[in-house]
Amino acid sequence: QVQLVESGGGLVQPGGSLRLSCAASGFTLDYYAIGWFRQAPGKEREGVSCISSSDGSTYYADSVKGRFTISRDNAKNTVYLQMNSLKPEDTAVYYCAAPCLASPDYWGQGTQVTVSS
């Protein structure tokens, strides 16, 4: 059974950091480009970051560029999203998905990130 499981969300103050993890089971992550998406209350889901399966090239939305870093550990079948300098507008449910397309085939259940003082 194919599963993506996110973890690492929580409550953090503005300027703080979190690292999200996306662990895969039932398939091998390194065959796919993996994406992180987020959805804030009342807003559409948006793509945050992607990492390719081939050369590890990355993509970031302008809103997170310079603050977030995506990485993958194929040996652990896990993709990470390091989030630094967090802002209140980063508050959302974060999802990982595969492949990193407009309509991925597989989605995780999501992890809540709340940035608030």
N, CA and C atoms as an extended XYZ file, in Angstrom:
351
Properties=species:S:1:pos:R:3:atomname:S:1:resname:S:1:resid:I:1 pbc="F F F"
N         0.843       -1.187        0.000 N   GLN     1
C         0.000        0.000        0.000 CA  GLN     1
C         0.888        1.251        0.000 C   GLN     1
N         0.606        2.144       -0.932 N   VAL     2
C         1.392        3.367       -1.050 CA  VAL     2
C         0.959        4.358        0.029 C   VAL     2
N         1.933        4.867        0.760 N   GLN     3
C         1.642        5.863        1.782 CA  GLN     3
C         2.728        6.919        1.845 C   GLN     3
N         2.306        8.157        2.084 N   LEU     4
C         3.212        9.255        2.414 CA  LEU     4
C         2.773        9.778        3.773 C   LEU     4
N         3.700        9.900        4.693 N   VAL     5
C         3.367       10.338        6.039 CA  VAL     5
C         4.238       11.526        6.404 C   VAL     5
N         3.579       12.663        6.654 N   GLU     6
C         4.297       13.868        7.065 CA  GLU     6
C         4.400       13.923        8.583 C   GLU     6
N         5.441       14.565        9.048 N   SER     7
C         5.604       14.826       10.474 CA  SER     7
C         6.460       16.069       10.648 C   SER     7
N         6.469       16.586       11.869 N   GLY     8
C         7.336       17.714       12.174 CA  GLY     8
C         6.644       19.048       12.308 C   GLY     8
N         5.351       19.086       12.049 N   GLY     9
C         4.635       20.343       12.201 CA  GLY     9
C         4.474       20.726       13.663 C   GLY     9
N         3.959       21.929       13.878 N   GLY    10
C         3.740       22.388       15.250 CA  GLY    10
C         3.546       23.871       15.315 C   GLY    10
N         3.616       24.381       16.533 N   LEU    11
C         3.474       25.805       16.798 CA  LEU    11
C         4.858       26.402       17.014 C   LEU    11
N         5.130       27.482       16.321 N   VAL    12
C         6.434       28.123       16.426 CA  VAL    12
C         6.244       29.632       16.381 C   VAL    12
N         7.127       30.353       17.038 N   GLN    13
C         7.048       31.815       17.015 CA  GLN    13
C         7.613       32.360       15.702 C   GLN    13
N         7.169       33.531       15.310 N   PRO    14
C         7.758       34.163       14.117 CA  PRO    14
C         9.277       34.244       14.234 C   PRO    14
N         9.934       33.926       13.128 N   GLY    15
C        11.387       33.882       13.126 CA  GLY    15
C        11.961       32.532       13.471 C   GLY    15
N        11.119       31.619       13.920 N   GLY    16
C        11.566       30.296       14.311 CA  GLY    16
C        11.720       29.350       13.132 C   GLY    16
N        12.056       28.096       13.464 N   SER    17
C        12.323       27.080       12.448 CA  SER    17
C        11.581       25.787       12.769 C   SER    17
N        11.268       25.060       11.710 N   LEU    18
C        10.734       23.706       11.814 CA  LEU    18
C        11.314       22.889       10.670 C   LEU    18
N        11.406       21.590       10.878 N   ARG    19
C        11.773       20.687        9.793 CA  ARG    19
C        10.676       19.655        9.624 C   ARG    19
N        10.090       19.660        8.453 N   LEU    20
C         9.060       18.680        8.120 CA  LEU    20
C         9.706       17.471        7.450 C   LEU    20
N         9.146       16.303        7.720 N   SER    21
C         9.601       15.070        7.090 CA  SER    21
C         8.440       14.435        6.331 C   SER    21
N         8.773       13.778        5.236 N   CYS    22
C         7.790       13.048        4.438 CA  CYS    22
C         8.368       11.661        4.194 C   CYS    22
N         7.821       10.682        4.883 N   ALA    23
C         8.313        9.313        4.767 CA  ALA    23
C         7.394        8.503        3.873 C   ALA    23
N         7.989        7.770        2.956 N   ALA    24
C         7.208        6.981        2.007 CA  ALA    24
C         7.268        5.504        2.354 C   ALA    24
N         6.180        4.825        2.090 N   SER    25
C         6.152        3.369        2.186 CA  SER    25
C         5.336        2.836        1.022 C   SER    25
N         5.680        1.641        0.591 N   GLY    26
C         4.954        1.034       -0.517 CA  GLY    26
C         5.492        1.408       -1.885 C   GLY    26
N         6.416        2.357       -1.941 N   PHE    27
C         7.070        2.692       -3.194 CA  PHE    27
C         8.384        3.396       -2.872 C   PHE    27
N         9.210        3.511       -3.890 N   THR    28
C        10.532        4.094       -3.694 CA  THR    28
C        10.504        5.556       -4.111 C   THR    28
N        10.785        6.424       -3.151 N   LEU    29
C        10.699        7.855       -3.398 CA  LEU    29
C        11.661        8.335       -4.475 C   LEU    29
N        12.814        7.682       -4.590 N   ASP    30
C        13.819        8.243       -5.490 CA  ASP    30
C        13.442        8.096       -6.956 C   ASP    30
N        12.344        7.426       -7.262 N   TYR    31
C        11.866        7.371       -8.643 CA  TYR    31
C        11.001        8.585       -8.998 C   TYR    31
N        10.670        9.384       -7.981 N   TYR    32
C         9.715       10.468       -8.192 CA  TYR    32
C        10.313       11.823       -7.822 C   TYR    32
N         9.873       12.856       -8.547 N   ALA    33
C        10.041       14.206       -8.038 CA  ALA    33
C         8.994       14.399       -6.942 C   ALA    33
N         9.417       14.909       -5.807 N   ILE    34
C         8.539       15.049       -4.639 CA  ILE    34
C         8.286       16.518       -4.366 C   ILE    34
N         7.049       16.808       -4.031 N   GLY    35
C         6.695       18.197       -3.768 CA  GLY    35
C         6.117       18.407       -2.392 C   GLY    35
N         6.279       19.621       -1.889 N   TRP    36
C         5.585       20.092       -0.698 CA  TRP    36
C         4.573       21.142       -1.136 C   TRP    36
N         3.384       20.999       -0.630 N   PHE    37
C         2.295       21.943       -0.901 CA  PHE    37
C         1.744       22.413        0.437 C   PHE    37
N         1.013       23.499        0.422 N   ARG    38
C         0.380       23.957        1.658 CA  ARG    38
C        -0.963       24.581        1.353 C   ARG    38
N        -1.823       24.550        2.351 N   GLN    39
C        -3.138       25.164        2.210 CA  GLN    39
C        -3.497       25.853        3.517 C   GLN    39
N        -3.684       27.143        3.429 N   ALA    40
C        -4.102       27.938        4.582 CA  ALA    40
C        -5.625       28.040        4.591 C   ALA    40
N        -6.220       28.289        5.747 N   PRO    41
C        -7.679       28.399        5.819 CA  PRO    41
C        -8.212       29.452        4.852 C   PRO    41
N        -9.201       29.069        4.058 N   GLY    42
C        -9.831       30.008        3.143 CA  GLY    42
C        -9.026       30.306        1.895 C   GLY    42
N        -7.906       29.611        1.715 N   LYS    43
C        -7.057       29.863        0.547 CA  LYS    43
C        -6.895       28.591       -0.268 C   LYS    43
N        -6.514       28.769       -1.513 N   GLU    44
C        -6.262       27.626       -2.374 CA  GLU    44
C        -4.926       26.980       -1.997 C   GLU    44
N        -4.836       25.699       -2.316 N   ARG    45
C        -3.578       25.008       -2.102 CA  ARG    45
C        -2.518       25.584       -3.033 C   ARG    45
N        -1.301       25.709       -2.535 N   GLU    46
C        -0.223       26.237       -3.362 CA  GLU    46
C         1.008       25.346       -3.258 C   GLU    46
N         1.744       25.312       -4.337 N   GLY    47
C         2.999       24.585       -4.333 CA  GLY    47
C         4.069       25.386       -3.616 C   GLY    47
N         4.827       24.727       -2.787 N   VAL    48
C         5.865       25.374       -1.992 CA  VAL    48
C         7.254       25.058       -2.546 C   VAL    48
N         7.511       23.779       -2.782 N   SER    49
C         8.846       23.365       -3.198 CA  SER    49
C         8.788       21.992       -3.826 C   SER    49
N         9.735       21.731       -4.731 N   CYS    50
C         9.856       20.416       -5.358 CA  CYS    50
C        11.325       20.043       -5.429 C   CYS    50
N        11.579       18.741       -5.429 N   ILE    51
C        12.930       18.241       -5.654 CA  ILE    51
C        12.858       17.110       -6.666 C   ILE    51
N        13.742       17.167       -7.649 N   SER    52
C        13.684       16.190       -8.736 CA  SER    52
C        14.212       14.835       -8.286 C   SER    52
N        13.876       13.838       -9.080 N   SER    53
C        14.340       12.475       -8.799 CA  SER    53
C        15.709       12.216       -9.406 C   SER    53
N        16.070       12.975      -10.424 N   SER    54
C        17.272       12.646      -11.184 CA  SER    54
C        18.517       13.326      -10.615 C   SER    54
N        18.534       14.649      -10.685 N   ASP    55
C        19.756       15.361      -10.309 CA  ASP    55
C        19.610       16.172       -9.025 C   ASP    55
N        18.473       16.027       -8.357 N   GLY    56
C        18.285       16.745       -7.095 CA  GLY    56
C        18.012       18.218       -7.264 C   GLY    56
N        17.711       18.647       -8.480 N   SER    57
C        17.404       20.058       -8.674 CA  SER    57
C        16.138       20.407       -7.922 C   SER    57
N        16.055       21.668       -7.533 N   THR    58
C        14.968       22.103       -6.650 CA  THR    58
C        14.231       23.303       -7.219 C   THR    58
N        13.025       23.456       -6.750 N   TYR    59
C        12.170       24.602       -7.091 CA  TYR    59
C        11.577       25.143       -5.797 C   TYR    59
N        11.467       26.459       -5.727 N   TYR    60
C        10.834       27.092       -4.574 CA  TYR    60
C         9.873       28.174       -5.038 C   TYR    60
N         8.747       28.260       -4.368 N   ALA    61
C         7.864       29.386       -4.595 CA  ALA    61
C         8.562       30.664       -4.134 C   ALA    61
N         8.256       31.778       -4.771 N   ASP    62
C         8.900       33.039       -4.419 CA  ASP    62
C         8.694       33.390       -2.951 C   ASP    62
N         7.558       33.002       -2.412 N   SER    63
C         7.221       33.373       -1.043 CA  SER    63
C         8.112       32.691       -0.004 C   SER    63
N         8.791       31.600       -0.379 N   VAL    64
C         9.613       30.870        0.585 CA  VAL    64
C        11.085       30.831        0.178 C   VAL    64
N        11.409       31.358       -0.988 N   LYS    65
C        12.772       31.284       -1.494 CA  LYS    65
C        13.730       31.968       -0.514 C   LYS    65
N        14.831       31.292       -0.227 N   GLY    66
C        15.812       31.841        0.703 CA  GLY    66
C        15.541       31.494        2.156 C   GLY    66
N        14.344       30.971        2.448 N   ARG    67
C        13.993       30.606        3.825 CA  ARG    67
C        13.778       29.096        3.988 C   ARG    67
N        13.277       28.446        2.956 N   PHE    68
C        12.990       27.012        3.010 CA  PHE    68
C        14.010       26.255        2.177 C   PHE    68
N        14.313       25.035        2.617 N   THR    69
C        15.227       24.170        1.880 CA  THR    69
C        14.642       22.766        1.820 C   THR    69
N        14.519       22.245        0.603 N   ILE    70
C        14.033       20.877        0.424 CA  ILE    70
C        15.231       19.967        0.190 C   ILE    70
N        15.142       18.752        0.731 N   SER    71
C        16.220       17.784        0.544 CA  SER    71
C        15.619       16.383        0.597 C   SER    71
N        16.408       15.420        0.166 N   ARG    72
C        15.919       14.047        0.200 CA  ARG    72
C        17.019       13.120        0.662 C   ARG    72
N        16.619       12.073        1.365 N   ASP    73
C        17.517       11.013        1.786 CA  ASP    73
C        16.927        9.719        1.223 C   ASP    73
N        17.435        9.311        0.071 N   ASN    74
C        16.858        8.137       -0.594 CA  ASN    74
C        17.049        6.867        0.228 C   ASN    74
N        18.116        6.800        0.998 N   ALA    75
C        18.348        5.619        1.827 CA  ALA    75
C        17.260        5.461        2.886 C   ALA    75
N        16.709        6.606        3.328 N   LYS    76
C        15.635        6.570        4.326 CA  LYS    76
C        14.258        6.716        3.682 C   LYS    76
N        14.244        6.835        2.345 N   ASN    77
C        12.978        7.000        1.634 CA  ASN    77
C        12.181        8.185        2.186 C   ASN    77
N        12.890        9.266        2.440 N   THR    78
C        12.304       10.421        3.117 CA  THR    78
C        12.731       11.715        2.438 C   THR    78
N        11.804       12.645        2.372 N   VAL    79
C        12.080       14.001        1.889 CA  VAL    79
C        11.822       14.969        3.038 C   VAL    79
N        12.637       16.001        3.107 N   TYR    80
C        12.546       16.965        4.203 CA  TYR    80
C        12.263       18.362        3.660 C   TYR    80
N        11.671       19.177        4.513 N   LEU    81
C        11.526       20.600        4.219 CA  LEU    81
C        11.972       21.364        5.460 C   LEU    81
N        13.143       21.969        5.364 N   GLN    82
C        13.663       22.804        6.446 CA  GLN    82
C        13.099       24.200        6.266 C   GLN    82
N        12.408       24.689        7.265 N   MET    83
C        11.755       25.990        7.191 CA  MET    83
C        12.350       26.910        8.240 C   MET    83
N        12.996       27.958        7.793 N   ASN    84
C        13.614       28.940        8.683 CA  ASN    84
C        12.939       30.296        8.526 C   ASN    84
N        13.180       31.165        9.467 N   SER    85
C        12.635       32.529        9.442 CA  SER    85
C        11.133       32.502        9.166 C   SER    85
N        10.447       31.675        9.880 N   LEU    86
C         9.019       31.493        9.631 CA  LEU    86
C         8.224       32.751        9.933 C   LEU    86
N         7.189       32.953        9.134 N   LYS    87
C         6.331       34.123        9.247 CA  LYS    87
C         4.891       33.661        9.524 C   LYS    87
N         4.070       34.513       10.094 N   PRO    88
C         2.676       34.130       10.323 CA  PRO    88
C         1.975       33.673        9.046 C   PRO    88
N         2.335       34.256        7.915 N   GLU    89
C         1.703       33.865        6.649 CA  GLU    89
C         2.136       32.487        6.158 C   GLU    89
N         3.079       31.865        6.836 N   ASP    90
C         3.434       30.476        6.514 CA  ASP    90
C         2.494       29.478        7.195 C   ASP    90
N         1.625       29.965        8.044 N   THR    91
C         0.679       29.092        8.733 CA  THR    91
C        -0.226       28.388        7.728 C   THR    91
N        -0.250       27.064        7.788 N   ALA    92
C        -1.019       26.266        6.838 CA  ALA    92
C        -0.871       24.789        7.208 C   ALA    92
N        -1.663       23.965        6.549 N   VAL    93
C        -1.432       22.533        6.570 CA  VAL    93
C        -0.487       22.220        5.413 C   VAL    93
N         0.587       21.532        5.718 N   TYR    94
C         1.603       21.211        4.725 CA  TYR    94
C         1.463       19.740        4.324 C   TYR    94
N         1.500       19.517        3.022 N   TYR    95
C         1.358       18.183        2.466 CA  TYR    95
C         2.561       17.856        1.584 C   TYR    95
N         2.990       16.613        1.613 N   CYS    96
C         3.921       16.179        0.590 CA  CYS    96
C         3.141       15.343       -0.422 C   CYS    96
N         3.674       15.294       -1.632 N   ALA    97
C         2.960       14.624       -2.717 CA  ALA    97
C         3.950       14.125       -3.747 C   ALA    97
N         3.520       13.105       -4.475 N   ALA    98
C         4.352       12.526       -5.535 CA  ALA    98
C         3.469       12.112       -6.705 C   ALA    98
N         3.934       12.356       -7.929 N   PRO    99
C         5.080       13.202       -8.248 CA  PRO    99
C         4.737       14.682       -8.098 C   PRO    99
N         5.719       15.518       -8.238 N   CYS   100
C         5.525       16.945       -8.044 CA  CYS   100
C         4.928       17.548       -9.317 C   CYS   100
N         3.643       17.441       -9.448 N   LEU   101
C         2.899       17.933      -10.602 CA  LEU   101
C         1.673       18.693      -10.099 C   LEU   101
N         0.937       19.250      -11.024 N   ALA   102
C        -0.287       19.966      -10.634 CA  ALA   102
C        -1.297       19.010      -10.003 C   ALA   102
N        -1.282       17.764      -10.445 N   SER   103
C        -2.190       16.752       -9.882 CA  SER   103
C        -1.398       15.514       -9.524 C   SER   103
N        -0.757       15.511       -8.360 N   PRO   104
C         0.027       14.334       -7.959 CA  PRO   104
C        -0.837       13.095       -7.774 C   PRO   104
N        -0.174       11.945       -7.871 N   ASP   105
C        -0.891       10.680       -7.690 CA  ASP   105
C        -1.069       10.339       -6.221 C   ASP   105
N        -0.089       10.725       -5.411 N   TYR   106
C        -0.087       10.328       -4.005 CA  TYR   106
C         0.057       11.562       -3.116 C   TYR   106
N        -0.719       11.564       -2.026 N   TRP   107
C        -0.697       12.662       -1.065 CA  TRP   107
C        -0.552       12.104        0.348 C   TRP   107
N         0.138       12.863        1.182 N   GLY   108
C         0.133       12.556        2.595 CA  GLY   108
C        -1.097       13.138        3.259 C   GLY   108
N        -1.217       12.909        4.553 N   GLN   109
C        -2.397       13.358        5.292 CA  GLN   109
C        -2.271       14.811        5.758 C   GLN   109
N        -1.072       15.345        5.696 N   GLY   110
C        -0.849       16.738        6.071 CA  GLY   110
C        -0.367       16.896        7.496 C   GLY   110
N         0.374       17.971        7.735 N   THR   111
C         0.822       18.318        9.075 CA  THR   111
C         0.629       19.823        9.262 C   THR   111
N         0.088       20.195       10.412 N   GLN   112
C        -0.238       21.599       10.667 CA  GLN   112
C         1.001       22.362       11.118 C   GLN   112
N         1.215       23.501       10.477 N   VAL   113
C         2.255       24.439       10.898 CA  VAL   113
C         1.571       25.746       11.275 C   VAL   113
N         1.800       26.192       12.492 N   THR   114
C         1.219       27.443       12.979 CA  THR   114
C         2.346       28.344       13.460 C   THR   114
N         2.405       29.527       12.875 N   VAL   115
C         3.425       30.511       13.245 CA  VAL   115
C         2.714       31.666       13.938 C   VAL   115
N         2.957       31.777       15.222 N   SER   116
C         2.237       32.778       16.011 CA  SER   116
C         3.005       33.082       17.282 C   SER   116
N         2.887       34.320       17.732 N   SER   117
C         3.498       34.691       19.003 CA  SER   117
C         2.486       34.566       20.132 C   SER   117
